[in-house]
Short mmCIF file of N, CA and C and ligand atoms in Angstrom, two decimals:
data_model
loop_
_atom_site.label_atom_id
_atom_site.label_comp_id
_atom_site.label_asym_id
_atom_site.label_seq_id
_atom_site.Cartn_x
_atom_site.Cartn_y
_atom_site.Cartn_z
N UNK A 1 -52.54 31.49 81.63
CA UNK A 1 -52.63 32.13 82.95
C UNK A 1 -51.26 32.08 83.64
N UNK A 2 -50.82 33.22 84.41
CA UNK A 2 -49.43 33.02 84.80
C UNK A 2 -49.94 32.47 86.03
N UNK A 3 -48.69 32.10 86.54
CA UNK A 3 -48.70 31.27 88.09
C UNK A 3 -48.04 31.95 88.64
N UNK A 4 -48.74 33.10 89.41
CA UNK A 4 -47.81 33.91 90.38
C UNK A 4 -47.25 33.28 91.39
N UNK A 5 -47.18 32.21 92.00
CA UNK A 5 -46.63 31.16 93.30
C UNK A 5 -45.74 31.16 92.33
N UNK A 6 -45.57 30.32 91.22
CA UNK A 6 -43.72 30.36 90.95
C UNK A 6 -43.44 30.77 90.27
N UNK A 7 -43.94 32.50 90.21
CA UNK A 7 -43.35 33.55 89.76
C UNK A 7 -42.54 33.98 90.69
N UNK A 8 -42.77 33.70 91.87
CA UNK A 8 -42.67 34.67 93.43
C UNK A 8 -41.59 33.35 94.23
N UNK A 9 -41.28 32.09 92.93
CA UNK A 9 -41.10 31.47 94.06
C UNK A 9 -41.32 30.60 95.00
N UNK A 10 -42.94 30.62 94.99
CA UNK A 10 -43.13 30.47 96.02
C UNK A 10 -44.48 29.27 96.55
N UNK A 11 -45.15 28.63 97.14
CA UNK A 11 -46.53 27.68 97.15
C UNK A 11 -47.11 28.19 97.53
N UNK A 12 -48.61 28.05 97.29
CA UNK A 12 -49.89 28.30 97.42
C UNK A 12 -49.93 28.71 98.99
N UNK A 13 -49.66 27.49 99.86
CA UNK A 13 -49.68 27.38 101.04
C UNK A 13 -48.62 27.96 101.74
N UNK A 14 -48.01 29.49 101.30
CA UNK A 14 -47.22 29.93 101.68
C UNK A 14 -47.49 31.15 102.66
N UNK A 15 -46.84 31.26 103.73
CA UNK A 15 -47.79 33.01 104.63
C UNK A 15 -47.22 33.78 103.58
N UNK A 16 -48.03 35.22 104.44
CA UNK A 16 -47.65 36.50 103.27
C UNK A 16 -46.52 36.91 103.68
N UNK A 17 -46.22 36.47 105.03
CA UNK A 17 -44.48 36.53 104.73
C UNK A 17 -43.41 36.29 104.37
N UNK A 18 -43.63 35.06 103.80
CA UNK A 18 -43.01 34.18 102.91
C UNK A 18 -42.94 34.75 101.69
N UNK A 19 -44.02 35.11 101.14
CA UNK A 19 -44.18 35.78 100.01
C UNK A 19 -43.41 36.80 99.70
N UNK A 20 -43.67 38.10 101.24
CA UNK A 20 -43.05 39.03 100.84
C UNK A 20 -41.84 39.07 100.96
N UNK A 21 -41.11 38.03 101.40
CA UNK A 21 -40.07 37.88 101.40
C UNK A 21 -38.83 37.31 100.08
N UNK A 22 -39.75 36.61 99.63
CA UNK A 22 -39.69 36.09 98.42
C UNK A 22 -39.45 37.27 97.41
N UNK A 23 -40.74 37.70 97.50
CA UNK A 23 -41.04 39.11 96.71
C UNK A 23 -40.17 40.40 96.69
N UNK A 24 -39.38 40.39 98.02
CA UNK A 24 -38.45 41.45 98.03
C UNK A 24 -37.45 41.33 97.89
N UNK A 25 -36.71 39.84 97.40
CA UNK A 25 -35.52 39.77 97.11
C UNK A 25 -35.78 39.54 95.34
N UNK A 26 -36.70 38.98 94.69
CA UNK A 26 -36.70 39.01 93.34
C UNK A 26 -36.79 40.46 93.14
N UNK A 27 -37.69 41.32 93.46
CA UNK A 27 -37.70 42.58 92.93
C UNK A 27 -36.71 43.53 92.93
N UNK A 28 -35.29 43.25 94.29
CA UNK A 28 -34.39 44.16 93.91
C UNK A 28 -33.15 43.47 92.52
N UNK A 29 -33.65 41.91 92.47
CA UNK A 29 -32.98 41.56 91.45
C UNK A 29 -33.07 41.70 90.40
N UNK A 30 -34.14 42.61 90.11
CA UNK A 30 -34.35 42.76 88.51
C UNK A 30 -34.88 44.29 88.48
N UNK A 31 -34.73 45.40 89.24
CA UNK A 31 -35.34 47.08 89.31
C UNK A 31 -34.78 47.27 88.29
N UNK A 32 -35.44 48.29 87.76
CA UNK A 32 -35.12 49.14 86.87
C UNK A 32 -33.66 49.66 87.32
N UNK A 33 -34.20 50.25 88.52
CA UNK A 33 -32.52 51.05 89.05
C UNK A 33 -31.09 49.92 88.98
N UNK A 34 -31.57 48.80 89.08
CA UNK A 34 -30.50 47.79 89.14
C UNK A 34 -29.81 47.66 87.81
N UNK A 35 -30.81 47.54 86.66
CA UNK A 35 -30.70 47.41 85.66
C UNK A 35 -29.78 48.38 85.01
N UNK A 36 -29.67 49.31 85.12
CA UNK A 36 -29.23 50.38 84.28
C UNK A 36 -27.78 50.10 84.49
N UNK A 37 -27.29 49.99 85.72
CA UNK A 37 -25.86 49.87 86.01
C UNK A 37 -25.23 48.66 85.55
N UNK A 38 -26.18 47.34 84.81
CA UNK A 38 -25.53 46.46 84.47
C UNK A 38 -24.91 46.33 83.40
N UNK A 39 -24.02 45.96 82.65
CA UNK A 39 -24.33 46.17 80.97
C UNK A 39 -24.52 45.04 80.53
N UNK A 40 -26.18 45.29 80.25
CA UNK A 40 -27.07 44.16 79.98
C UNK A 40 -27.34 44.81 78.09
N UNK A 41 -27.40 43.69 77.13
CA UNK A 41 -28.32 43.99 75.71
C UNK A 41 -29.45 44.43 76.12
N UNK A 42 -30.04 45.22 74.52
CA UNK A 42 -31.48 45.58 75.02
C UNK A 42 -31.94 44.61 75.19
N UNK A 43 -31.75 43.15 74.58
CA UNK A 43 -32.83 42.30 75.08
C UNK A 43 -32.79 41.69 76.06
N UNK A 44 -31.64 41.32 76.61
CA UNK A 44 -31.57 41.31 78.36
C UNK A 44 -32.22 41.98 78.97
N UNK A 45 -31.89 43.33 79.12
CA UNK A 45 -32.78 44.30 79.35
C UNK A 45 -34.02 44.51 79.49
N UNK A 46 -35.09 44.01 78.53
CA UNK A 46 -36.40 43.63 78.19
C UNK A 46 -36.75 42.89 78.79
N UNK A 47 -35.90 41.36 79.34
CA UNK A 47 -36.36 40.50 79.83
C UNK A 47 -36.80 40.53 80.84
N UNK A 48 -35.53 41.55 81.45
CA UNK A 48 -35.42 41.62 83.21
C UNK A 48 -36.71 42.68 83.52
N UNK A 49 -36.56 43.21 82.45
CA UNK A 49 -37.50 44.56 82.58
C UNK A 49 -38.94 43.74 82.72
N UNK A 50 -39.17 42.87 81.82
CA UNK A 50 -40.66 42.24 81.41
C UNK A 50 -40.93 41.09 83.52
N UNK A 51 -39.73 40.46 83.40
CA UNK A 51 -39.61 39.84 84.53
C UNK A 51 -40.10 41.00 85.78
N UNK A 52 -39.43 42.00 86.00
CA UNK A 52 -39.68 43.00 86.85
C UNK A 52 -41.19 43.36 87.05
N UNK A 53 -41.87 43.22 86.16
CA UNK A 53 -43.24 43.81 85.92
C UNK A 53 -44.27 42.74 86.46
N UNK A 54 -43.61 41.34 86.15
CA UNK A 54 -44.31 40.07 86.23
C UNK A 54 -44.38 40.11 88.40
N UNK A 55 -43.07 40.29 88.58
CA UNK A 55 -43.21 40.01 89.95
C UNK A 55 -44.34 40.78 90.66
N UNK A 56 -44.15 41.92 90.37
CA UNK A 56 -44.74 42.59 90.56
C UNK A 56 -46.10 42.92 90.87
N UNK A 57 -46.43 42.44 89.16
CA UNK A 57 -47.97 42.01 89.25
C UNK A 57 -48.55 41.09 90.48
N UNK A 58 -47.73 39.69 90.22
CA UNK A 58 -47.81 38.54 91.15
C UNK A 58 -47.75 39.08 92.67
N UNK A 59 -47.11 40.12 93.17
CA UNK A 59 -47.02 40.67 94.33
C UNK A 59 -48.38 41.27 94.73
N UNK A 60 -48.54 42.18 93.80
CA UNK A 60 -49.81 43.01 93.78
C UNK A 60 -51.06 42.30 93.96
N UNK A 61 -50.91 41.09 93.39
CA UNK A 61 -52.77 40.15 93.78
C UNK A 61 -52.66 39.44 94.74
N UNK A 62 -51.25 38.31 94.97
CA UNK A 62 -51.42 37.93 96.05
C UNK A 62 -50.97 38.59 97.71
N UNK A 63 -50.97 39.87 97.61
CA UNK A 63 -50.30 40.53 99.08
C UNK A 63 -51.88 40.75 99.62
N UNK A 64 -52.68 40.90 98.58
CA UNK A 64 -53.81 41.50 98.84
C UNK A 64 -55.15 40.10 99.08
N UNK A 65 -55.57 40.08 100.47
CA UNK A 65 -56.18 39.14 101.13
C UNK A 65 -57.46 38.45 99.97
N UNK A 66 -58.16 39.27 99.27
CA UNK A 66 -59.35 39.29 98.78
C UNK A 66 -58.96 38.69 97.46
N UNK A 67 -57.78 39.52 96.91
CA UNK A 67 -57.78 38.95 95.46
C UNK A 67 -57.14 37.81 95.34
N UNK A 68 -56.15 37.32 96.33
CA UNK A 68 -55.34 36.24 96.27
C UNK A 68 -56.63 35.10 96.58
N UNK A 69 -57.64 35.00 97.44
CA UNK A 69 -58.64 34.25 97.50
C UNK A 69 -59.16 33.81 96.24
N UNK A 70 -59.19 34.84 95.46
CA UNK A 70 -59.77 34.61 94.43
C UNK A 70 -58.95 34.32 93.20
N UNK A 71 -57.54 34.65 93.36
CA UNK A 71 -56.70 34.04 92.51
C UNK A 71 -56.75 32.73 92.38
N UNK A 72 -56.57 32.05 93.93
CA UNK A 72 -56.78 30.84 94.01
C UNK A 72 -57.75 30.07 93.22
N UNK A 73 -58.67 30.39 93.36
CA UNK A 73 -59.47 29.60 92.81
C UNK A 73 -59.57 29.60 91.88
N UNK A 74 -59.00 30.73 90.69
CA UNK A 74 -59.33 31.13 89.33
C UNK A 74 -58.08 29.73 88.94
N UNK A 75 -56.59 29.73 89.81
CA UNK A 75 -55.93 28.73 89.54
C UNK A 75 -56.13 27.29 89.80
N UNK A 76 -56.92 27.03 90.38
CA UNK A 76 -57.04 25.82 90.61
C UNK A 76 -57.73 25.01 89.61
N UNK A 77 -58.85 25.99 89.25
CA UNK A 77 -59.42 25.93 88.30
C UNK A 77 -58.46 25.36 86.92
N UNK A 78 -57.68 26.59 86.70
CA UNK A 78 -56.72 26.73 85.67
C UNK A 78 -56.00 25.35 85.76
N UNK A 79 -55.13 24.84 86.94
CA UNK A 79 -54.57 24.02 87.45
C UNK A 79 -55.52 22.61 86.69
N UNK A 80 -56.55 22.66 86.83
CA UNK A 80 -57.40 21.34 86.34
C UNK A 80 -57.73 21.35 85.19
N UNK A 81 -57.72 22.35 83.97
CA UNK A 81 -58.01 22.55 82.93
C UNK A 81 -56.27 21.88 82.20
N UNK A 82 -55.35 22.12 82.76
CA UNK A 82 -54.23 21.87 82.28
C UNK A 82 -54.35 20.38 82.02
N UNK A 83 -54.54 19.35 83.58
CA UNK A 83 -54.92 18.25 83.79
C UNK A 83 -55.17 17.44 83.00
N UNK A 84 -56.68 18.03 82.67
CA UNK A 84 -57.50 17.36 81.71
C UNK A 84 -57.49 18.50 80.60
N UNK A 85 -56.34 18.14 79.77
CA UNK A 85 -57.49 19.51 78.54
C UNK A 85 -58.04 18.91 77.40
N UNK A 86 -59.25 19.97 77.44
CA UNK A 86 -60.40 19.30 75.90
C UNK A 86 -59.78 19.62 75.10
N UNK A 87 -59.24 17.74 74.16
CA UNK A 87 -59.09 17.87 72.72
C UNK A 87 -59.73 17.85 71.91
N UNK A 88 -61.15 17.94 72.15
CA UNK A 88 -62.32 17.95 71.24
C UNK A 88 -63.49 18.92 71.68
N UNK A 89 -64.45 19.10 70.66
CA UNK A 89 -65.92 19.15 71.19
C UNK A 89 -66.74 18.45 70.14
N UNK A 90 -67.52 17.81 70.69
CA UNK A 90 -68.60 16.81 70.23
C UNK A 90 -69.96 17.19 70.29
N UNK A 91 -70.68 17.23 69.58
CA UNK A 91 -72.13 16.88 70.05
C UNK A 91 -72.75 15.90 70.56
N UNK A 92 -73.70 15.81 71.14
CA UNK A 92 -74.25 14.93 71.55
C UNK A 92 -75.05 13.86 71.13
N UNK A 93 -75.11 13.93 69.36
CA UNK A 93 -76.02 13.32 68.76
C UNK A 93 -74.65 12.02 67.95
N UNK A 94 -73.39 12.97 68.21
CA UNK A 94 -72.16 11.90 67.70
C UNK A 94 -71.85 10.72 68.78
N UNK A 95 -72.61 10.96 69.54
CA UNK A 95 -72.35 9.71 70.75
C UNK A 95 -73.34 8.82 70.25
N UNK A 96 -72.70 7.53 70.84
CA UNK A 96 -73.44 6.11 70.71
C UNK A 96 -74.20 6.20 72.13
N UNK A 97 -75.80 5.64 71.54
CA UNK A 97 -76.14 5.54 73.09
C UNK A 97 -76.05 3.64 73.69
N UNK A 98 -75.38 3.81 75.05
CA UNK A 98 -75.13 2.48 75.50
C UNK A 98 -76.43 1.98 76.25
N UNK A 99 -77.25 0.79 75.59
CA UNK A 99 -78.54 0.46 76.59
C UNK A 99 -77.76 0.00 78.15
N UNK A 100 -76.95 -1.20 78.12
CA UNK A 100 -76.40 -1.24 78.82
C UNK A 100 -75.84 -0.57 80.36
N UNK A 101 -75.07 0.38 79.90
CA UNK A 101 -74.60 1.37 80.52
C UNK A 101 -75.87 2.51 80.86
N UNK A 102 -76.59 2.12 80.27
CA UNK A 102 -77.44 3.51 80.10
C UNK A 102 -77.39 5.16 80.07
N UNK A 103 -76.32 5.11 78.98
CA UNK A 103 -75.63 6.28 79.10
C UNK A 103 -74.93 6.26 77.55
N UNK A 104 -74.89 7.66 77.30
CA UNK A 104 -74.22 8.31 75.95
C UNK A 104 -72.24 7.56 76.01
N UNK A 105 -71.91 7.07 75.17
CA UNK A 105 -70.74 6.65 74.79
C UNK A 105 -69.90 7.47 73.80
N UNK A 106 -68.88 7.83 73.36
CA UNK A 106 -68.26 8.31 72.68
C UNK A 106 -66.43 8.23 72.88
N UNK A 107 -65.96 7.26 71.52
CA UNK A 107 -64.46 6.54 71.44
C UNK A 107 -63.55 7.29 72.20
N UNK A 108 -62.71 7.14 72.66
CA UNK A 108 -61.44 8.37 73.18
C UNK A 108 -60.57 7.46 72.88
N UNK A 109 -59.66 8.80 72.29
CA UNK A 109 -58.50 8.14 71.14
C UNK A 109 -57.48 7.09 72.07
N UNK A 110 -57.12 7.10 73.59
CA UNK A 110 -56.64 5.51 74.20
C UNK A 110 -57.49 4.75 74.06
N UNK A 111 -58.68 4.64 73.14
CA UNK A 111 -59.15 3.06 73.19
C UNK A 111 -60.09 3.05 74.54
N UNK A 112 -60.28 3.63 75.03
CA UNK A 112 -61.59 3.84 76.08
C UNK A 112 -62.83 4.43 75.73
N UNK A 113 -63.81 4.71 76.13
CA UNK A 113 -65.01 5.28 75.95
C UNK A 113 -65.39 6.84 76.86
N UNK A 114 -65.47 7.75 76.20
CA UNK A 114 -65.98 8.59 77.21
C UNK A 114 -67.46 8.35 78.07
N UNK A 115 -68.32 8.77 79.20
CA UNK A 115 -69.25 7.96 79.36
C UNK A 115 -70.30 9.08 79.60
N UNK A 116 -71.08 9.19 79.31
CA UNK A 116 -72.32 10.70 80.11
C UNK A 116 -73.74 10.11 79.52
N UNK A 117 -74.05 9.96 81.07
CA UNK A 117 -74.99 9.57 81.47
C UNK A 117 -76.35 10.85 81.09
N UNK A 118 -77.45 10.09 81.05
CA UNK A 118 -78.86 11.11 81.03
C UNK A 118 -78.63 12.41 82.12
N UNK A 119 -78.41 11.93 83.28
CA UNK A 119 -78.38 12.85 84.27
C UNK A 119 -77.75 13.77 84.54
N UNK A 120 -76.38 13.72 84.10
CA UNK A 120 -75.55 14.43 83.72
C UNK A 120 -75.68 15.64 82.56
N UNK A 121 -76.58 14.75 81.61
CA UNK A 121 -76.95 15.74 80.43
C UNK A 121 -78.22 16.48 80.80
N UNK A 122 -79.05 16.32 81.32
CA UNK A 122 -80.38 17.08 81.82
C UNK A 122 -79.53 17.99 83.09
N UNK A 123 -78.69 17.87 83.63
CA UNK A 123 -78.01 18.99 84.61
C UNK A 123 -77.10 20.13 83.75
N UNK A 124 -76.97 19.44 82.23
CA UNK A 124 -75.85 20.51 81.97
C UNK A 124 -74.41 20.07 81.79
N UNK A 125 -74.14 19.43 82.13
CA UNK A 125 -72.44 18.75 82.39
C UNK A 125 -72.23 18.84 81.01
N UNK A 126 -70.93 19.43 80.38
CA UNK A 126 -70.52 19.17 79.30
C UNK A 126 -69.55 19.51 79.02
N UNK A 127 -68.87 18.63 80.29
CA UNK A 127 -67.15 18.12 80.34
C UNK A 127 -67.24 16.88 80.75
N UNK A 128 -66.67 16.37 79.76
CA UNK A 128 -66.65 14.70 80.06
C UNK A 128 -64.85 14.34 80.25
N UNK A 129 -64.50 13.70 81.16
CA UNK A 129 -63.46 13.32 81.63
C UNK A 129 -63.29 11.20 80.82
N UNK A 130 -62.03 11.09 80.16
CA UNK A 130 -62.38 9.72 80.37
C UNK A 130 -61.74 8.93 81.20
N UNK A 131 -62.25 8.11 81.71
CA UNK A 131 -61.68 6.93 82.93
C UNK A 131 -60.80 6.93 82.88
N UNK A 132 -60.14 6.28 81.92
CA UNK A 132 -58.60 5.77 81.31
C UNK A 132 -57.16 6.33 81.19
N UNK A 133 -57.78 7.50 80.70
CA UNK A 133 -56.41 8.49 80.28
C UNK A 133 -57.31 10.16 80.61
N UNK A 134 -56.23 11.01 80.69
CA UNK A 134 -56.39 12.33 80.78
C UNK A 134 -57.06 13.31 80.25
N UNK A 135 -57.61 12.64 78.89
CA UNK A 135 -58.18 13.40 78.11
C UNK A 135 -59.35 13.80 78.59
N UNK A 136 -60.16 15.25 77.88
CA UNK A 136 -61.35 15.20 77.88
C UNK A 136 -62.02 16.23 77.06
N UNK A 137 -63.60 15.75 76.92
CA UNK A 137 -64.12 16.52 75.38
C UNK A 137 -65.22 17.38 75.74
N UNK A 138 -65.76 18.39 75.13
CA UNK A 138 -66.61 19.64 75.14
C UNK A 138 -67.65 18.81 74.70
N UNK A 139 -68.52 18.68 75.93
CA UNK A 139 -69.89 18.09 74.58
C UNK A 139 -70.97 19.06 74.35
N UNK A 140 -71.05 19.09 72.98
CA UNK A 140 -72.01 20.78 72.76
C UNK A 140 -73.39 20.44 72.91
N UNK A 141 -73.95 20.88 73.73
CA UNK A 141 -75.64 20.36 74.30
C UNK A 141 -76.43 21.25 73.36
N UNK A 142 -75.95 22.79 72.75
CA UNK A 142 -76.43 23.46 72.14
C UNK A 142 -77.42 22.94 70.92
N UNK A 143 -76.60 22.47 70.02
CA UNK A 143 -76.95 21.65 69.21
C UNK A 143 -77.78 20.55 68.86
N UNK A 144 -78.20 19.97 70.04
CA UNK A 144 -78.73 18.87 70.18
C UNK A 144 -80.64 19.10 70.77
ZN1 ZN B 1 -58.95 7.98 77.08
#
């Protein structure tokens, strides 16, 4: 997913004037019209050209009240998937069940335990985060 904020430049928590301000000094730095007069390689060329298109885009969703709302959230999202990303998927029948804990167990490679509870699994949850470290695993309910 690109990150139009620092494509543009720019933070989340930025006005749209900030933006467009942002936005209107990258875009005359890389126009087409700019371009031609430089003597840039084609692949310079390409870059600035590919760059040009990028701002652009990034301009185009967040200038616009509705989609930038919803950019947001598609990134934040994105933003937390980075965070934590699943190096696995498991089933649920590969977990140890803990009487104890009363809850499904399964190793995570720092030497911790992932932990998911009954309740969790009768709701659906099947992203497990572990305590310890960053990791986290797909648990496939399908299967089970
Ligand atoms: Zn861990």
């Amino acid at each position: 997913m690109e990150d139009f904020y620092k494509i543009l430049s720019c933070e989340p928590d930025d006005s749209i004037e900030d933006l467009k301000r942002s936005y209107q000094k990258l875009i005359l730095e890389c126009h087409p019209d700019k371009l031609s007069s430089k003597q840039l390689s084609q692949e310079e060329h390409t870059v600035a050209l590919q760059r040009f298109l990028q701002v652009d885009r990034a301009w185009k969703t967040l200038s616009d009240e509705n989609l930038r709302k919803d950019y947001n959230a598609r990134l934040k999202e994105w933003q937390f998937a980075q965070k934590f990303p699943i190096h696995d998927s498991v089933c649920l029948e590969d977990f140890d069940y803990n009487e104890e804990l009363e809850a499904h167990t399964y190793p995570c490679r720092c030497g911790d335990v992932f932990i998911l509870d009954q309740t969790s699994v009768d709701l659906g949850v099947d992203t497990v985060c572990c305590e310890s470290c960053s990791l986290a695993i797909h648990v496939d309910l399908e299967n089970t």
